[in-house]
Structures are given as structure tokens and as C-alpha cells.
Coordinates of N, CA and C in Angstrom, one line a residue:
M1 N 0.8 -1.2 0.0 CA 0.0 0.0 0.0 C 0.9 1.2 0.0
S2 N 0.6 2.2 -0.8 CA 1.4 3.4 -0.9 C 1.3 4.2 0.3
R3 N 2.3 5.1 0.6 CA 2.3 6.0 1.7 C 1.1 7.0 1.6
L4 N 0.8 7.4 0.4 CA -0.3 8.4 0.3 C -1.6 7.7 0.6
L5 N -1.8 6.5 0.2 CA -3.1 5.8 0.5 C -3.2 5.6 2.0
R6 N -2.1 5.1 2.7 CA -2.1 4.9 4.1 C -2.4 6.2 4.9
A7 N -1.8 7.3 4.4 CA -2.0 8.6 5.1 C -3.5 9.0 4.9
A8 N -4.0 8.8 3.7 CA -5.5 9.1 3.5 C -6.4 8.3 4.4
I9 N -6.1 7.0 4.5 CA -6.9 6.2 5.4 C -6.8 6.6 6.8
L10 N -5.6 6.9 7.3 CA -5.4 7.4 8.7 C -6.1 8.7 8.9
L11 N -6.1 9.6 7.9 CA -6.8 10.9 8.1 C -8.3 10.7 8.2
V12 N -8.8 9.8 7.3 CA -10.3 9.6 7.4 C -10.6 9.0 8.7
F13 N -9.8 8.0 9.2 CA -10.1 7.4 10.5 C -10.1 8.4 11.6
L14 N -9.1 9.3 11.6 CA -9.0 10.3 12.7 C -10.1 11.3 12.6
A15 N -10.5 11.7 11.4 CA -11.6 12.6 11.2 C -12.9 12.0 11.7
S16 N -13.1 10.7 11.6 CA -14.3 10.1 12.0 C -14.4 9.9 13.5
C17 N -13.2 10.0 14.2 CA -13.2 9.9 15.7 C -13.5 11.2 16.3
G18 N -13.3 12.3 15.7 CA -13.5 13.6 16.4 C -14.9 14.1 16.1
G19 N -15.1 15.3 16.7 CA -16.3 16.0 16.4 C -17.5 15.6 17.2
G20 N -17.5 14.5 17.9 CA -18.6 14.1 18.7 C -18.7 14.6 20.1
R21 N -17.6 15.3 20.5 CA -17.5 15.7 21.9 C -18.7 16.7 22.3
Y22 N -19.1 17.5 21.3 CA -20.1 18.5 21.6 C -21.4 18.2 21.0
S23 N -21.6 17.1 20.4 CA -22.9 16.8 19.8 C -23.9 16.6 20.9
P24 N -25.2 16.9 20.6 CA -26.3 16.7 21.5 C -26.7 15.3 21.7
P25 N -27.4 15.0 22.8 CA -28.0 13.6 22.9 C -29.0 13.4 21.8
R26 N -29.3 12.2 21.5 CA -30.2 11.9 20.3 C -31.6 12.3 20.5
D27 N -32.2 12.1 21.7 CA -33.6 12.4 21.9 C -33.8 13.5 22.9
L28 N -33.9 14.7 22.4 CA -34.0 15.8 23.4 C -35.4 16.0 23.9
E29 N -36.3 15.3 23.5 CA -37.7 15.4 24.0 C -37.9 14.5 25.2
N30 N -37.0 13.6 25.5 CA -37.2 12.7 26.6 C -36.0 12.8 27.6
A31 N -36.3 13.3 28.8 CA -35.3 13.5 29.9 C -34.7 12.2 30.2
C32 N -35.4 11.1 30.3 CA -34.9 9.8 30.6 C -33.8 9.4 29.6
S33 N -34.1 9.6 28.4 CA -33.2 9.3 27.3 C -31.9 10.1 27.4
I34 N -32.0 11.4 27.7 CA -30.9 12.2 27.9 C -30.0 11.7 29.0
V35 N -30.6 11.4 30.1 CA -29.9 10.9 31.3 C -29.3 9.6 31.0
A36 N -29.9 8.7 30.3 CA -29.4 7.4 30.0 C -28.2 7.5 29.1
E37 N -28.3 8.4 28.1 CA -27.2 8.6 27.1 C -26.1 9.3 27.6
R38 N -26.3 10.3 28.5 CA -25.3 11.2 29.0 C -25.4 11.2 30.5
P39 N -25.0 10.2 31.2 CA -25.1 10.2 32.7 C -24.3 11.3 33.4
Q40 N -23.2 11.8 32.7 CA -22.4 12.8 33.3 C -23.2 14.1 33.3
Y41 N -24.2 14.3 32.4 CA -25.1 15.5 32.4 C -25.9 15.5 33.7
Y42 N -26.5 14.3 34.0 CA -27.3 14.2 35.2 C -26.5 14.4 36.4
R43 N -25.3 13.8 36.5 CA -24.5 14.0 37.7 C -24.2 15.5 37.9
A44 N -23.9 16.2 36.8 CA -23.5 17.6 36.9 C -24.8 18.4 37.4
M45 N -25.9 18.1 36.9 CA -27.1 18.8 37.2 C -27.6 18.5 38.7
K46 N -27.4 17.3 39.1 CA -27.7 16.9 40.5 C -26.8 17.6 41.4
A47 N -25.5 17.7 41.1 CA -24.6 18.5 41.9 C -25.0 20.0 42.0
T48 N -25.4 20.5 40.9 CA -25.9 21.9 40.9 C -27.2 22.0 41.7
E49 N -28.1 21.1 41.6 CA -29.3 21.1 42.4 C -29.0 21.1 43.9
R50 N -28.0 20.2 44.3 CA -27.6 20.2 45.7 C -27.0 21.5 46.2
R51 N -26.1 22.0 45.3 CA -25.4 23.2 45.7 C -26.2 24.5 45.7
W52 N -27.1 24.7 44.7 CA -27.8 25.9 44.5 C -29.3 25.8 44.6
G53 N -29.8 24.6 44.6 CA -31.3 24.4 44.8 C -32.1 24.6 43.6
V54 N -31.4 24.6 42.4 CA -32.2 24.7 41.1 C -32.5 23.3 40.6
P55 N -33.8 23.0 40.5 CA -34.1 21.6 40.1 C -33.5 21.2 38.7
V56 N -33.2 19.9 38.6 CA -32.6 19.4 37.4 C -33.5 19.7 36.2
S57 N -34.8 19.6 36.3 CA -35.7 19.8 35.2 C -35.6 21.3 34.7
V58 N -35.4 22.2 35.6 CA -35.3 23.6 35.2 C -34.0 23.8 34.5
Q59 N -32.9 23.2 34.9 CA -31.6 23.3 34.2 C -31.7 22.7 32.8
M60 N -32.3 21.5 32.8 CA -32.5 20.9 31.5 C -33.3 21.7 30.5
A61 N -34.4 22.2 30.9 CA -35.2 23.0 30.0 C -34.5 24.3 29.5
T62 N -33.8 24.9 30.4 CA -33.0 26.1 30.0 C -31.9 25.7 29.1
I63 N -31.2 24.7 29.3 CA -30.1 24.3 28.4 C -30.7 23.9 27.1
H64 N -31.8 23.2 27.1 CA -32.5 22.8 25.8 C -32.7 24.1 25.0
Q65 N -33.3 25.1 25.6 CA -33.6 26.3 24.9 C -32.4 27.1 24.5
E66 N -31.4 27.2 25.3 CA -30.2 28.0 25.0 C -29.3 27.3 24.0
S67 N -29.1 26.0 24.1 CA -28.0 25.4 23.2 C -28.4 24.1 22.6
K68 N -29.6 23.6 22.9 CA -30.0 22.2 22.5 C -29.0 21.2 22.9
F69 N -28.3 21.4 24.0 CA -27.3 20.5 24.6 C -26.1 20.4 23.7
I70 N -25.8 21.4 22.9 CA -24.6 21.4 22.1 C -23.6 22.2 22.9
G71 N -22.5 21.5 23.3 CA -21.5 22.1 24.2 C -20.8 23.3 23.7
N72 N -20.6 23.4 22.4 CA -19.8 24.6 21.8 C -20.7 25.5 21.0
A73 N -22.0 25.5 21.4 CA -23.0 26.4 20.6 C -22.6 27.8 20.7
R74 N -22.8 28.5 19.6 CA -22.5 30.0 19.5 C -23.7 30.6 18.8
T75 N -23.8 31.9 19.0 CA -24.9 32.6 18.3 C -24.5 32.7 16.8
P76 N -25.4 32.9 15.9 CA -25.1 33.1 14.5 C -24.3 34.3 14.2
H77 N -23.6 34.3 13.0 CA -22.9 35.4 12.5 C -23.9 36.5 12.1
Q78 N -23.5 37.7 12.1 CA -24.2 38.8 11.5 C -23.5 39.3 10.2
F79 N -24.3 39.7 9.3 CA -23.7 40.1 8.0 C -24.2 41.5 7.6
L80 N -23.3 42.3 7.1 CA -23.7 43.6 6.5 C -24.0 43.4 5.1
L81 N -25.1 43.9 4.6 CA -25.6 43.8 3.3 C -25.7 42.3 2.9
G82 N -25.9 41.5 3.8 CA -26.1 40.1 3.6 C -24.9 39.3 3.2
I83 N -23.7 39.9 3.1 CA -22.5 39.2 2.6 C -21.2 39.5 3.4
I84 N -21.1 40.6 4.1 CA -19.9 41.0 4.8 C -20.0 40.6 6.2
P85 N -19.2 39.6 6.7 CA -19.3 39.1 8.1 C -19.0 40.3 9.1
M86 N -19.8 40.4 10.1 CA -19.7 41.5 11.1 C -19.4 40.9 12.5
G87 N -19.2 39.6 12.6 CA -19.1 39.0 13.9 C -20.3 38.3 14.4
R88 N -20.3 37.8 15.5 CA -21.5 37.1 16.1 C -22.5 38.1 16.7
Q89 N -23.7 37.6 16.9 CA -24.8 38.4 17.5 C -24.4 38.8 18.9
S90 N -23.8 37.9 19.6 CA -23.3 38.2 21.0 C -22.2 37.2 21.3
S91 N -21.6 37.4 22.5 CA -20.5 36.5 23.0 C -21.0 35.3 23.7
A92 N -22.3 35.0 23.6 CA -22.9 33.8 24.2 C -22.2 32.5 23.7
Y93 N -21.9 31.6 24.6 CA -21.2 30.4 24.2 C -21.5 29.3 25.1
G94 N -21.4 28.0 24.6 CA -21.5 26.8 25.4 C -22.9 26.4 25.7
Y95 N -23.0 25.4 26.6 CA -24.3 24.8 27.0 C -25.2 25.9 27.5
S96 N -24.7 26.7 28.4 CA -25.5 27.7 29.1 C -25.7 29.0 28.3
Q97 N -25.0 29.2 27.2 CA -25.0 30.4 26.4 C -24.6 31.6 27.3
A98 N -23.7 31.5 28.2 CA -23.3 32.6 29.1 C -22.5 33.6 28.3
L99 N -22.8 34.9 28.5 CA -22.1 36.0 27.9 C -20.7 36.1 28.5
D100 N -19.8 36.6 27.8 CA -18.4 36.8 28.3 C -18.4 37.5 29.7
G101 N -19.0 38.7 29.8 CA -19.0 39.4 31.0 C -19.6 38.7 32.2
T102 N -20.7 38.1 32.0 CA -21.4 37.3 33.1 C -20.5 36.1 33.5
W103 N -19.9 35.5 32.5 CA -19.1 34.3 32.8 C -17.9 34.8 33.6
E104 N -17.3 35.9 33.2 CA -16.1 36.4 34.0 C -16.5 36.7 35.4
E105 N -17.7 37.3 35.6 CA -18.2 37.6 36.9 C -18.3 36.3 37.7
Y106 N -18.9 35.3 37.1 CA -19.1 34.0 37.8 C -17.7 33.4 38.2
M107 N -16.8 33.4 37.2 CA -15.5 32.8 37.5 C -14.8 33.5 38.7
A108 N -14.9 34.9 38.7 CA -14.2 35.6 39.8 C -14.9 35.4 41.1
E109 N -16.3 35.4 41.1 CA -17.0 35.3 42.4 C -16.9 33.9 42.9
R110 N -16.8 32.9 42.1 CA -16.7 31.5 42.5 C -15.3 31.0 42.6
N111 N -14.3 31.9 42.2 CA -12.9 31.5 42.2 C -12.6 30.3 41.3
K112 N -13.2 30.3 40.1 CA -13.1 29.2 39.2 C -12.4 29.6 37.9
R113 N -11.2 29.9 38.0 CA -10.4 30.5 36.8 C -10.3 29.5 35.7
R114 N -10.4 28.2 36.0 CA -10.3 27.2 34.9 C -11.7 26.7 34.4
A115 N -12.8 27.4 34.8 CA -14.1 27.0 34.4 C -14.2 27.2 32.9
R116 N -15.0 26.3 32.2 CA -15.2 26.5 30.8 C -16.7 26.3 30.5
R117 N -17.2 27.2 29.6 CA -18.6 27.2 29.2 C -19.0 25.9 28.4
D118 N -18.0 25.2 27.8 CA -18.3 24.0 27.0 C -18.1 22.8 27.8
R119 N -18.0 22.9 29.2 CA -17.9 21.7 30.1 C -19.2 21.7 30.9
I120 N -20.0 20.6 30.8 CA -21.3 20.6 31.4 C -21.3 20.9 32.9
E121 N -20.3 20.4 33.6 CA -20.2 20.7 35.1 C -20.1 22.2 35.4
D122 N -19.3 22.9 34.6 CA -19.2 24.3 34.8 C -20.4 25.1 34.3
A123 N -21.0 24.6 33.2 CA -22.2 25.3 32.7 C -23.3 25.2 33.6
T124 N -23.6 24.0 34.2 CA -24.7 23.9 35.1 C -24.4 24.6 36.4
D125 N -23.2 24.6 36.9 CA -22.9 25.4 38.1 C -23.1 26.9 37.9
F126 N -22.7 27.3 36.7 CA -23.0 28.7 36.3 C -24.5 29.0 36.4
M127 N -25.2 28.1 35.8 CA -26.7 28.3 35.7 C -27.3 28.3 37.2
G128 N -26.8 27.4 38.0 CA -27.3 27.4 39.4 C -26.9 28.7 40.1
W129 N -25.7 29.2 39.9 CA -25.2 30.4 40.5 C -26.0 31.6 40.1
Y130 N -26.3 31.6 38.8 CA -27.1 32.8 38.2 C -28.5 32.7 38.7
M131 N -29.2 31.6 38.7 CA -30.6 31.5 39.1 C -30.7 31.7 40.6
D132 N -29.7 31.3 41.4 CA -29.7 31.5 42.8 C -29.7 33.0 43.1
G133 N -28.8 33.7 42.3 CA -28.8 35.2 42.4 C -30.1 35.8 42.0
T134 N -30.7 35.3 41.0 CA -32.0 35.8 40.5 C -33.1 35.7 41.6
T135 N -33.1 34.5 42.3 CA -34.0 34.3 43.4 C -33.8 35.3 44.5
R136 N -32.5 35.5 44.9 CA -32.2 36.4 46.0 C -32.5 37.8 45.6
R137 N -32.2 38.3 44.4 CA -32.4 39.7 44.0 C -33.9 40.0 43.6
L138 N -34.5 39.1 42.9 CA -35.8 39.4 42.3 C -36.9 38.6 42.9
G139 N -36.6 37.6 43.7 CA -37.7 36.8 44.4 C -38.3 35.7 43.5
I140 N -37.7 35.4 42.3 CA -38.3 34.4 41.5 C -37.9 33.0 42.0
P141 N -38.9 32.2 42.3 CA -38.6 30.9 42.8 C -37.7 30.1 41.8
K142 N -36.9 29.2 42.4 CA -35.9 28.5 41.5 C -36.7 27.4 40.7
W143 N -37.8 27.0 41.1 CA -38.6 26.1 40.3 C -39.5 26.7 39.2
D144 N -39.5 28.0 39.2 CA -40.3 28.8 38.2 C -39.5 28.9 36.9
A145 N -39.5 27.9 36.1 CA -38.6 27.9 34.9 C -39.0 29.1 33.9
T146 N -40.3 29.4 33.8 CA -40.7 30.4 32.9 C -40.1 31.8 33.2
N147 N -40.2 32.2 34.5 CA -39.7 33.5 34.9 C -38.2 33.5 35.1
Q148 N -37.6 32.4 35.5 CA -36.2 32.2 35.6 C -35.6 32.4 34.3
Y149 N -36.2 31.8 33.2 CA -35.7 31.9 31.9 C -35.7 33.4 31.4
L150 N -36.8 34.1 31.7 CA -36.9 35.5 31.2 C -35.8 36.3 31.9
A151 N -35.6 36.1 33.2 CA -34.5 36.8 33.8 C -33.1 36.4 33.3
Y152 N -33.0 35.1 33.0 CA -31.7 34.6 32.4 C -31.5 35.3 31.1
H153 N -32.5 35.3 30.2 CA -32.4 35.9 28.9 C -32.1 37.4 28.9
E154 N -32.9 38.1 29.7 CA -32.9 39.6 29.7 C -31.9 40.1 30.6
G155 N -31.4 39.3 31.5 CA -30.5 39.8 32.6 C -31.4 40.3 33.7
R156 N -30.9 40.3 34.9 CA -31.8 40.6 36.1 C -32.2 42.1 36.0
T157 N -31.4 43.0 35.6 CA -31.8 44.4 35.5 C -32.8 44.6 34.4
G158 N -32.7 43.9 33.3 CA -33.7 44.0 32.2 C -35.0 43.5 32.6
Y159 N -34.9 42.3 33.3 CA -36.2 41.7 33.8 C -36.9 42.6 34.8
A160 N -36.1 43.2 35.7 CA -36.7 44.1 36.7 C -37.3 45.3 36.1
R161 N -36.8 45.8 35.0 CA -37.3 46.9 34.2 C -38.5 46.5 33.4
G162 N -38.7 45.2 33.2 CA -39.8 44.7 32.3 C -39.5 44.7 30.9
S163 N -38.2 44.6 30.5 CA -37.9 44.6 29.1 C -38.5 43.5 28.3
Q164 N -38.8 42.4 29.0 CA -39.4 41.2 28.3 C -40.9 41.5 27.9
N165 N -41.5 42.5 28.5 CA -42.9 42.8 28.2 C -43.1 43.3 26.8
G166 N -42.0 43.9 26.2 CA -42.1 44.4 24.9 C -41.7 43.4 23.8
K167 N -41.5 42.2 24.2 CA -41.1 41.1 23.3 C -42.0 39.9 23.4
P168 N -43.1 40.0 22.7 CA -44.1 38.8 22.7 C -43.4 37.5 22.3
W169 N -42.5 37.5 21.4 CA -41.8 36.3 21.0 C -41.1 35.7 22.2
L170 N -40.5 36.5 23.0 CA -39.7 36.0 24.2 C -40.7 35.4 25.2
I171 N -41.8 36.1 25.4 CA -42.8 35.6 26.4 C -43.2 34.2 25.9
A172 N -43.5 34.0 24.6 CA -43.8 32.7 24.0 C -42.7 31.7 24.3
V173 N -41.5 32.0 24.0 CA -40.4 31.1 24.2 C -40.3 30.7 25.7
S174 N -40.4 31.7 26.6 CA -40.4 31.4 28.1 C -41.5 30.4 28.5
K175 N -42.6 30.6 27.9 CA -43.8 29.6 28.2 C -43.4 28.2 27.7
R176 N -42.8 28.1 26.6 CA -42.3 26.8 26.1 C -41.3 26.2 27.0
V177 N -40.4 27.0 27.5 CA -39.4 26.6 28.5 C -40.1 26.0 29.7
G178 N -41.1 26.7 30.2 CA -41.9 26.3 31.4 C -42.6 25.0 31.1
E179 N -43.2 24.8 29.9 CA -43.9 23.6 29.6 C -42.9 22.4 29.5
R180 N -41.7 22.7 28.9 CA -40.7 21.6 28.7 C -40.2 21.2 30.1
E181 N -40.1 22.2 31.0 CA -39.6 21.9 32.4 C -40.6 20.9 33.0
Q182 N -41.9 21.2 32.9 CA -42.9 20.3 33.5 C -42.8 18.9 32.9
R183 N -42.6 18.8 31.5 CA -42.5 17.5 30.9 C -41.3 16.8 31.4
Y184 N -40.1 17.5 31.4 CA -38.9 16.9 31.9 C -39.1 16.4 33.4
R185 N -39.7 17.2 34.2 CA -39.9 16.9 35.6 C -40.7 15.6 35.8
A186 N -41.8 15.5 35.0 CA -42.6 14.3 35.0 C -41.8 13.1 34.5
Q187 N -41.1 13.2 33.4 CA -40.3 12.1 32.9 C -39.2 11.7 33.9
L188 N -38.5 12.6 34.5 CA -37.5 12.3 35.4 C -38.0 11.5 36.6
A189 N -39.2 11.8 37.0 CA -39.9 11.1 38.2 C -40.1 9.7 37.8
S190 N -40.3 9.4 36.5 CA -40.6 8.0 36.2 C -39.5 7.2 35.6
C191 N -38.3 7.8 35.3 CA -37.3 7.0 34.7 C -36.4 6.3 35.7
R192 N -35.8 5.2 35.3 CA -35.0 4.4 36.2 C -33.5 4.9 36.0
R193 N -32.8 5.2 37.1 CA -31.4 5.6 37.1 C -30.6 4.6 37.8

């Protein structure tokens, strides 16, 4: 076999091995399926639930809406005149779609300089930290996925000002997050772990 052919086969093999690290679970509609396929997700979310009091189902519904469980998710690019790239819509990245500034605040406050937004344990801890702060500052219960999501999306200051009220599309999205949380909670209560 020639060197070129061997190199090509090796390259194809290596390419087929990569890329799956950030792929989502197969069935995002079923919490039991997610837990069975990715037990490390469940362990991370349970640790966050113990530390911050945010239910697993709330975390799952929020992650579903923010990144569809894609670890390296980013916002789409913006284009000027439809063709000139202008950068991304925001700095949101990872499972939790945390913005750069909020992530830096989290890392400093939690003394987690090595935390990464594309690592599920860090992303769920961030979410718990943020939602705990939302409960303390705005009084939104941790189990209220609809309003926690609105405050998560708009930021606590935006939520307190009522910025979400001028966005009917966002209100509809937050209701879907709340409905998904209820489904996930019922599913998690019935699945075997």
C-alpha cells in the first residue's frame, strides 16, 4: 500500500473519531433518554441542584432552549448587506450560552479560573449560581422555569425593568421553557437511574 493511501486512510479514521464531543443527545424530547445517554449531564445537574437548589428539570429545560445541549454552541454570525461578516450576534457560548462578562463575573466570584462554558459541570454550576442570584435579588422561585428563563435571557436588570414585556416572541419562548420543564420533571420522576 502506498504511503499516500495509508495517510489518506489514517486521516479519514482520525476525522471520524473527532467532532462528537459537543454533539447533543439523540432524543432531546425525553429527559430519561438524555440521562441514560449522558449520565455525566445528570451527575452535573444533580450536583448543581444540591449546591444551588435549582431543580434538574429547570436546568435541562433552560439548556435545551439555550443550546439544545450542544456544548460549543454559538450565536449566528451577523452580515452587513447580507454578505460581509460582522461578527457574532453576542458573545454567548456553550451549553448555558453565558455571555463573556457574566461568565467572567461568575469565575471571579466562585474563584473558578479554569471553568469552561463548554464543560457541562461548569455550565450547570454557572446556571445554578445565576438562578440563585435571581431568586435572591428578584424573588423568582428556583422552580419557576418560565420567569427564571426570562431573567436569564434579559438579565436581572432588564427583567426588573420589564424589558421582556415588549417582546411577545420571548414571552412565548419562556412559556415553552416552562412547559418543557414540566414534561422533563414528570419524565425524570418515572425513569430508572
